[in-house]
Coordinates of C-alpha atoms and ligand atoms in Angstrom, one line a residue:
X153 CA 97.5 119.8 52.5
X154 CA 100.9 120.4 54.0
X155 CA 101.7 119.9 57.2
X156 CA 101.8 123.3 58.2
X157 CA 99.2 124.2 56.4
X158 CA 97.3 121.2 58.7
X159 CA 98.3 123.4 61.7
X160 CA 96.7 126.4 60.3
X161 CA 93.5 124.9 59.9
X162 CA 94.1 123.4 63.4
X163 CA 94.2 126.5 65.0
X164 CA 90.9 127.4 63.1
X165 CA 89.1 124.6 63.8
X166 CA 89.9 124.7 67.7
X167 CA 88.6 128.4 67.8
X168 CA 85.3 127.8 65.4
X169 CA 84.0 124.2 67.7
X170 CA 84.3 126.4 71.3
X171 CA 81.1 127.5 70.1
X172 CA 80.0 123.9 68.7
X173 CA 81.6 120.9 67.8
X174 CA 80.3 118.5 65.0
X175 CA 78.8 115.0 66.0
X176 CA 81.0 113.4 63.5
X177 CA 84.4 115.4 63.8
X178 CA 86.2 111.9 63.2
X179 CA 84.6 112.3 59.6
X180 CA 85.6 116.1 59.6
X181 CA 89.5 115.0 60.8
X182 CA 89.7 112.7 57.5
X183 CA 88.3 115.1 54.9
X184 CA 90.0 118.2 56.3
X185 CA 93.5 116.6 57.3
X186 CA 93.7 113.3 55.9
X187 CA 94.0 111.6 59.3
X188 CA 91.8 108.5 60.3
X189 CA 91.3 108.7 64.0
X190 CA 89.6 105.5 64.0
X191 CA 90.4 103.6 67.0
X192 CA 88.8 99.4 68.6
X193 CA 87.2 98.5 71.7
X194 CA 86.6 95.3 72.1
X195 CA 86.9 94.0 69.1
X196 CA 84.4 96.5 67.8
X197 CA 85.4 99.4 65.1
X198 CA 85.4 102.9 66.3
X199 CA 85.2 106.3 64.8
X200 CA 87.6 107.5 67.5
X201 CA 89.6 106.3 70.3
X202 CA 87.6 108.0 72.8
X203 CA 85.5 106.7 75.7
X204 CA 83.5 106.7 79.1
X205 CA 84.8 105.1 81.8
X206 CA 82.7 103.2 84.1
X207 CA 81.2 105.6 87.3
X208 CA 78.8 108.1 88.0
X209 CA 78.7 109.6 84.7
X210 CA 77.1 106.4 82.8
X211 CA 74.2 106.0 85.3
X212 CA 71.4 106.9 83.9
X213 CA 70.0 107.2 79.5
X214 CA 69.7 111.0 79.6
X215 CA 73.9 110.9 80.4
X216 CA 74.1 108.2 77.4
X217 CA 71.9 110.4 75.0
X218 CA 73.9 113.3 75.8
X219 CA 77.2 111.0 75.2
X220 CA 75.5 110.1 72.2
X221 CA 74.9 113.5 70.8
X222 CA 78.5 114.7 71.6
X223 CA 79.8 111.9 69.5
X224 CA 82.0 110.0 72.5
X225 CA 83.1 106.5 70.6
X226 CA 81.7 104.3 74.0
X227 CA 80.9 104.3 77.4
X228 CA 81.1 101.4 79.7
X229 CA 77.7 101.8 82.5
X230 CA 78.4 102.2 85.9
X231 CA 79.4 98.5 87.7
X232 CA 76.8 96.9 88.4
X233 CA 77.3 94.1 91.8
X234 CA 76.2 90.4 90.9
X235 CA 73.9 89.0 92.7
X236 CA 72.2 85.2 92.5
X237 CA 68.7 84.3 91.9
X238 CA 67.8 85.1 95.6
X239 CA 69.0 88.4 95.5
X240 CA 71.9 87.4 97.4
X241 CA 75.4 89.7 96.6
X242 CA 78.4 88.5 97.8
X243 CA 79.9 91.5 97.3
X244 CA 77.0 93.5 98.7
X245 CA 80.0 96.1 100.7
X246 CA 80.5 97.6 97.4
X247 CA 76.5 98.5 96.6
X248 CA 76.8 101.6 98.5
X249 CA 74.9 105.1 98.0
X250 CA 76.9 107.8 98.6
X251 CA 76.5 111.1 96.6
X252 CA 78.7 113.5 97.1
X253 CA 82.2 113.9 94.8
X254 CA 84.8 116.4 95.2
X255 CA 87.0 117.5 92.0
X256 CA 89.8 118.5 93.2
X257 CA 93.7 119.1 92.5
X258 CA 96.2 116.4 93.0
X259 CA 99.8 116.7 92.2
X260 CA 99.3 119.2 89.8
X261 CA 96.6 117.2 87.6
X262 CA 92.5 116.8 88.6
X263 CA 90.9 113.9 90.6
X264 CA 87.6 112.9 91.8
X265 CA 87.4 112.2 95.4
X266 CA 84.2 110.0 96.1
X267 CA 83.4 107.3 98.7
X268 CA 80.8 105.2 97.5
X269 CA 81.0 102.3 94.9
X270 CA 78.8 100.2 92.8
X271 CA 75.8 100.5 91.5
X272 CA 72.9 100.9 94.3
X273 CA 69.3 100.6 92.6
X274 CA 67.7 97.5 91.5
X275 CA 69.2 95.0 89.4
X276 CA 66.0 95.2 87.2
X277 CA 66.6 99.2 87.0
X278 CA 70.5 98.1 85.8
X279 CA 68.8 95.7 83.0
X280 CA 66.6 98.5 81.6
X281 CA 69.9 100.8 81.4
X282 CA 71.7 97.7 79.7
X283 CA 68.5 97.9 77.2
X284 CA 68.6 101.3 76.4
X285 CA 72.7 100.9 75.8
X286 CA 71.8 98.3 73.3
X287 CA 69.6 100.3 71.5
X288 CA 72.2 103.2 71.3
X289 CA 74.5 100.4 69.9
X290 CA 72.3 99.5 67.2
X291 CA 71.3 102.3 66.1
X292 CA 75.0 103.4 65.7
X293 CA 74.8 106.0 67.9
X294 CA 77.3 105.1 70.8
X295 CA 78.7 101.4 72.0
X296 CA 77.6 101.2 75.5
X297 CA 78.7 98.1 77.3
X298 CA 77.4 97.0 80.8
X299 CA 80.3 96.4 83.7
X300 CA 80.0 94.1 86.9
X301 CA 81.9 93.0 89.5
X302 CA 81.3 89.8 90.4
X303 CA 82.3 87.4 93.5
X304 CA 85.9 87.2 94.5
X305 CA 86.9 84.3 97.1
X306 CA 89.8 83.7 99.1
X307 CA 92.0 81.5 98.1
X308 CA 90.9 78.2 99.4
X309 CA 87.4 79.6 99.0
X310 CA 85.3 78.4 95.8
X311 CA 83.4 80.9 93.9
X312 CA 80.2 81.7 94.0
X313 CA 78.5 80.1 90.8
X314 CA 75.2 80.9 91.5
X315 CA 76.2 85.0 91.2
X316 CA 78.2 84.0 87.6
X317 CA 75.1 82.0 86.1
X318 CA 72.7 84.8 87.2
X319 CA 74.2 88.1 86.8
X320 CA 76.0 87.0 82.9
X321 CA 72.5 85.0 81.7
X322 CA 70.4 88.5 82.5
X323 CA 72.8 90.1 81.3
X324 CA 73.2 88.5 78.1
X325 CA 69.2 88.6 77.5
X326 CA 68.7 92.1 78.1
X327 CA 71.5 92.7 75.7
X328 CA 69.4 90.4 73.1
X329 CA 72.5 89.7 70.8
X330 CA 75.4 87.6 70.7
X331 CA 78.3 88.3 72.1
X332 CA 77.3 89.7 75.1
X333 CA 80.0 92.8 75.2
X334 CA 81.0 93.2 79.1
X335 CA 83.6 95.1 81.2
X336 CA 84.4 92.9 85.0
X337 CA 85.7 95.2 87.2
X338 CA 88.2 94.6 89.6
X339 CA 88.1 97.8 91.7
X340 CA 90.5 100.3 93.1
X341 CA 89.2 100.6 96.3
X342 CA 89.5 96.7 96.4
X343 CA 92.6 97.9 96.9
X344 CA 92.3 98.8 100.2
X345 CA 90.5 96.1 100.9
X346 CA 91.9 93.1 103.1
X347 CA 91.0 90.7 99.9
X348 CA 93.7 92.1 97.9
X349 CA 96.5 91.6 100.4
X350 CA 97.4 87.8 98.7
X351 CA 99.2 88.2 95.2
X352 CA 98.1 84.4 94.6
X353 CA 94.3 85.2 95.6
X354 CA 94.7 88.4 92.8
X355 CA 96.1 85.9 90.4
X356 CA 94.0 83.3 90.3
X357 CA 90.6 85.4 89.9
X358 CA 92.4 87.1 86.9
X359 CA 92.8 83.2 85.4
X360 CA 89.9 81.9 86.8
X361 CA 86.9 84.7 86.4
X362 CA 86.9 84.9 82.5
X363 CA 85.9 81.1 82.5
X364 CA 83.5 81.5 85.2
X365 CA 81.5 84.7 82.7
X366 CA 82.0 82.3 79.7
X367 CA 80.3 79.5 80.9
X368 CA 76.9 81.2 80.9
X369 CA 76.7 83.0 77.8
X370 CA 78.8 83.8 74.8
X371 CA 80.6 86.6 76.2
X372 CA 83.8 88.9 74.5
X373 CA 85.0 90.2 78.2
X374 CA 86.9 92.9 79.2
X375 CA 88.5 92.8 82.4
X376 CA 89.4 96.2 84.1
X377 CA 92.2 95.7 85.9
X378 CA 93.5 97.7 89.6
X379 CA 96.6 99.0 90.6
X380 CA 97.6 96.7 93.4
X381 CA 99.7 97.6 96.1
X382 CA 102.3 95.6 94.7
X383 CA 105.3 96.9 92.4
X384 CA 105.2 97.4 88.9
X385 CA 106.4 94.2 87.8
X386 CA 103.4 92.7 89.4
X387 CA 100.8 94.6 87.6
X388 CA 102.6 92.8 84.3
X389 CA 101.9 89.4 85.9
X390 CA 98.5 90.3 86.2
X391 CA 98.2 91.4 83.3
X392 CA 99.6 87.8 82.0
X393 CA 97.2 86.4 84.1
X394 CA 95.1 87.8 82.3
X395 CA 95.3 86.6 79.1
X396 CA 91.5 84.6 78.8
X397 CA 89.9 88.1 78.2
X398 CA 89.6 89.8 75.2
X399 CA 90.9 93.1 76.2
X400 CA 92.4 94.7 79.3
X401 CA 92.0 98.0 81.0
X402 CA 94.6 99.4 82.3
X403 CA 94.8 100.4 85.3
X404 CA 92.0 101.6 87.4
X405 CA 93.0 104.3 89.9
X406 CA 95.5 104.2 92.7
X407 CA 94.1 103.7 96.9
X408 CA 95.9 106.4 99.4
X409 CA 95.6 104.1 102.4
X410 CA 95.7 107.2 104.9
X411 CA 92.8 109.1 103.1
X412 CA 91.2 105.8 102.4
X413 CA 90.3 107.2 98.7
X414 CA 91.0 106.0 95.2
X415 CA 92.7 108.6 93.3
X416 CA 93.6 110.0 89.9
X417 CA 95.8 112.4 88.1
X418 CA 99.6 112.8 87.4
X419 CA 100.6 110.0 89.6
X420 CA 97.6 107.3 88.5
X421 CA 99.1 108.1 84.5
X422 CA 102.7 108.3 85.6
X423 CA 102.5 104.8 86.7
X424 CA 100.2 103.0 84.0
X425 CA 102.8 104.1 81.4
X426 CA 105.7 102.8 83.4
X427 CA 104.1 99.7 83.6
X428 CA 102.9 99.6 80.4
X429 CA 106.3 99.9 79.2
X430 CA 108.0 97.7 81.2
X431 CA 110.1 95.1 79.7
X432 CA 108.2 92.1 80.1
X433 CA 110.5 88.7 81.4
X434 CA 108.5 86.5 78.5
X435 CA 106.3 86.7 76.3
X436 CA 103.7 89.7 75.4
X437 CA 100.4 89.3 77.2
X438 CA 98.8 87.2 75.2
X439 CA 95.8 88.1 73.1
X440 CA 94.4 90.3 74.7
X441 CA 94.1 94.3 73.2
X442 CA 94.7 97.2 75.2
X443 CA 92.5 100.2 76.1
X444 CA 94.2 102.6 78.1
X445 CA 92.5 104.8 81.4
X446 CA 94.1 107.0 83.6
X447 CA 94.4 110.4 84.0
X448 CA 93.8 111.4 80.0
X449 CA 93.9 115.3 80.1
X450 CA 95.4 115.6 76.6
X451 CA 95.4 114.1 73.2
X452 CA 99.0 113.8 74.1
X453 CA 98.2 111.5 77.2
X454 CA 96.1 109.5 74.6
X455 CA 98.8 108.8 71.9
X456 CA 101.6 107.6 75.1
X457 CA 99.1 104.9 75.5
X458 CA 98.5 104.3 71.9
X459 CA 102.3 103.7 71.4
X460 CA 102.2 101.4 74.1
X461 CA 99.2 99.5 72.9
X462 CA 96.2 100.8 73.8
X463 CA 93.8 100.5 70.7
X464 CA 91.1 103.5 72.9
X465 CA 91.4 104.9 76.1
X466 CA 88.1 105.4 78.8
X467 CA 88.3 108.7 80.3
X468 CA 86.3 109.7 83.6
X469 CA 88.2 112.3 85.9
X470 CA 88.2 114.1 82.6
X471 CA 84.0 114.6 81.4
X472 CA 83.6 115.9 85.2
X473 CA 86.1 119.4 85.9
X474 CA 84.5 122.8 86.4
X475 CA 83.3 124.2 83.1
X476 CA 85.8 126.9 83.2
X477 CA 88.4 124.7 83.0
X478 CA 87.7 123.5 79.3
X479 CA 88.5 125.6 76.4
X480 CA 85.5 125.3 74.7
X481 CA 82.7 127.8 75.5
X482 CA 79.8 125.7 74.6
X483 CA 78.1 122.1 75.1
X484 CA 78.2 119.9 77.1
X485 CA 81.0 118.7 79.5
X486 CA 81.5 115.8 76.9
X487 CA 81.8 117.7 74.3
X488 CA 84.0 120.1 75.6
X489 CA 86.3 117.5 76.8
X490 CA 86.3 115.4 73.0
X491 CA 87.1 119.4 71.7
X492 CA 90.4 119.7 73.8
X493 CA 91.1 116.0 73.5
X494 CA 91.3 116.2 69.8
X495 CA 91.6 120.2 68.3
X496 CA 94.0 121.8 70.8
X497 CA 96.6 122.9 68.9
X498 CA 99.7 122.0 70.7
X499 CA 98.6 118.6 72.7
X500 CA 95.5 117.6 71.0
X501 CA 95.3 114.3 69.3
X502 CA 95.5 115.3 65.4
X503 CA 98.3 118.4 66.7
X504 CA 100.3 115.1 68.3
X505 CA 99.9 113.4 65.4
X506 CA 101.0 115.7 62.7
X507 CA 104.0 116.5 65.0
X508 CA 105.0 112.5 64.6
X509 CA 104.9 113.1 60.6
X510 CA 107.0 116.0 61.1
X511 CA 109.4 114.1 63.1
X512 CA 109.6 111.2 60.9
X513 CA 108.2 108.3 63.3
X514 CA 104.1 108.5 61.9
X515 CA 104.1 107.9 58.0
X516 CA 101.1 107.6 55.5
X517 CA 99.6 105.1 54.7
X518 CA 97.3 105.4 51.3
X519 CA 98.1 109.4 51.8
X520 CA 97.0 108.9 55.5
X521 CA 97.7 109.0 59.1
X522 CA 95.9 106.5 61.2
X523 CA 95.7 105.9 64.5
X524 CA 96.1 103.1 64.7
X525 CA 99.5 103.0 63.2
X526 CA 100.7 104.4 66.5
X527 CA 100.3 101.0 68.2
X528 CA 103.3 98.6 68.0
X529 CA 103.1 96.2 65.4
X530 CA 101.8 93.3 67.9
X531 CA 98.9 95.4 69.2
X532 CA 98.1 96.6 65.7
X533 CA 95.4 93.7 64.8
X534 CA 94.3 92.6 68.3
Ligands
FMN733 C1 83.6 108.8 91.0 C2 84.1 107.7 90.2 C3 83.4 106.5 90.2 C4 84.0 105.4 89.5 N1 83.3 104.2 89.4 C5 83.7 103.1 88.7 C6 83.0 101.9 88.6 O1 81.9 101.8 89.2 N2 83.6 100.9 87.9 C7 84.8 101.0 87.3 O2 85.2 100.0 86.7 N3 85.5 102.2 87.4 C8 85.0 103.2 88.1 N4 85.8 104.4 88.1 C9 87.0 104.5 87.4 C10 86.9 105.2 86.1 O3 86.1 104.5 85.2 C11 88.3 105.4 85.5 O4 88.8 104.2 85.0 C12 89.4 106.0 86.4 O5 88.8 107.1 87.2 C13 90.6 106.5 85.7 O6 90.3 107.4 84.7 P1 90.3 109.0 85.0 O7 91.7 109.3 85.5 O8 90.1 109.6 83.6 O9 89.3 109.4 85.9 C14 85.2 105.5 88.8 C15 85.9 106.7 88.9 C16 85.4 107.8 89.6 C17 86.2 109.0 89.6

């Protein structure tokens, strides 16, 4: 098929999924436009690029099955806070129940205002989720990997082993296979925390945590990194910092000090990119790949952090907007949002890609487009 003849099944295909989109549209994108959307989390193969970031919208297996059914690529569970064998959580502050969220406008894009934090049932509740993710996962029905935040010390402080050893080794054997896939959150609102005021403190839990998770069960890690209140050329040394985990997330949202909120949108994007593409003084980060979050509204958003590394991106802000706001008529909020992501005709992800061909900077490859071709060449394999 042509390329404009691609864009005239486009616009078809945008109008006939309002009403329903397939489960496996990824297998619908290859057939219909020769384009293989498939995307990697974690090391792990996905149909798509598209995710579920950590929060209130991966709290419970009735939002999973739902993700599921819509055919999301992954989600990552709400965090979950570490505790020891007592009980005991350091971090405790950030196990609080609040309920209510706000969508609302910011700088011209959508955020979620919300004051609460981790995860506030049981820890046993949290290990029957993390079951009910790995059955999703074998089945083939959706990756869902747990997330925790574990304990952070001052500088001079040691960490708190116990919470480590406990939280990873229940962890690992409700997940009942090896590796044990896991996000560690560093959050935004840390942020605003006093903790985060001490660039060395923020460095050395970025070098130090991933051995602390390792020693207590075979574990490919993903660490989920903030935005500090530091410049841009800080969140690269972070980043460098880094380098033990398998992949980064970059960046969780930004902390408005006077509201005392984390927040999203225009802003939260605008500043992951320039970071992302900021010239680094040495070497690339290391090994570890790249999956993007941050204010993705578009397809478009998706394939600026593709060409800056990101192998698949975790939207949240995103799954959550008023229903009127999505194009599609039909389904669920996930599926409306995978719909727009992917089929809009001017911004969606296959639109953005066959506007590369056109330009000259996306070739086939064995008659294809891929994805994954939009990464630079040292992102490509990780
Ligand atoms: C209400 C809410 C709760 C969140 N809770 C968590 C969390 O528990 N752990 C985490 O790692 N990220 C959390 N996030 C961050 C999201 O996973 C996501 O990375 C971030 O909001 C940026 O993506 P977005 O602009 O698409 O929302 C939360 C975000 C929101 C809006």
């Amino acid at each position: 098929m042509s390329n404009s003849d691609s864009r005239a099944s486009l616009a078809k295909d945008f109008e006939r999924f309002k009403r329903d989109l397939p489960r496996d549209f990824a297998a619908h994108v290859r057939d219909t436009y020769r384009i293989d959307l498939s995307g990697r989390y974690l090391g792990e193969s996905l149909p798509h690029p598209i995710g579920k970031g950590s929060g209130q919208l991966s709290l419970n297996t009735g939002q999973l099955e739902t993700d599921a059914d819509a055919g999301l690529a992954f989600a990552v569970l709400k965090t979950v806070i570490a505790q020891d064998g007592e009980g005991t959580q350091s971090m405790a502050a950030w196990a609080i129940h609040e309920t209510r969220m706000k969508v609302e406008r910011r700088s011209g894009g959508w955020t979620v205002t919300w004051k609460g934090r981790g995860w506030d049932r049981s820890f046993e509740d949290y290990l029957g989720l993390v079951r009910a993710a790995r059955d999703l996962a074998r089945a083939g029905r959706l990756l869902a990997v747990p997330s925790v935040k574990y304990h952070l010390p001052r500088l001079h402080e040691p960490f708190r082993f116990e919470e480590y050893a406990f939280t990873t080794r229940a962890l690992a054997r409700a997940w009942d296979a090896s590796p044990l896939l896991l996000e560690k959150d560093f959050s935004p609102t840390l942020a605003g925390d006093a903790l985060s005021d001490e660039k060395q403190q923020i460095l050395r839990w970025l070098e130090e945590v991933p051995s602390c998770i390792r020693d207590h069960a075979a574990v490919r890690l993903a660490m989920k990194l903030m935005n500090a209140r530091f410049d841009d050329g800080f969140q690269r040394e972070m980043m460098e910092a880094a380098a033990g985990a398998d992949a980064l997330v970059v960046f969780n949202r930004l902390y408005d000090p006077t509201l005392g909120v984390a927040y999203g949108g225009p802003e939260l994007s605008d500043r992951n990119l320039r970071v992302l593409g900021f010239p680094t003084a040495g070497a690339d980060p290391g090994k570890p790949s790249l999956c993007g979050t941050g204010n993705i509204s578009s397809g478009r958003l998706i394939v600026e952090y593709a060409l800056l590394g990101c192998s698949s991106v975790q939207l949240h802000t995103l799954f959550q907007l008023p229903l009127e706001a999505y194009p599609a008529t039909h389904g669920s909020r996930t599926q409306r949002a995978l719909h727009a992501l992917v089929f809009e005709p001017r911004d969606g992800l296959i639109a953005v890609m066959l506007e590369r061909e056109a330009a000259g900077s996306l070739a086939r490859r064995g008659g294809e487009l891929h994805f994954l071709d939009l990464l630079p060449d040292a992102y490509r394999s990780r």
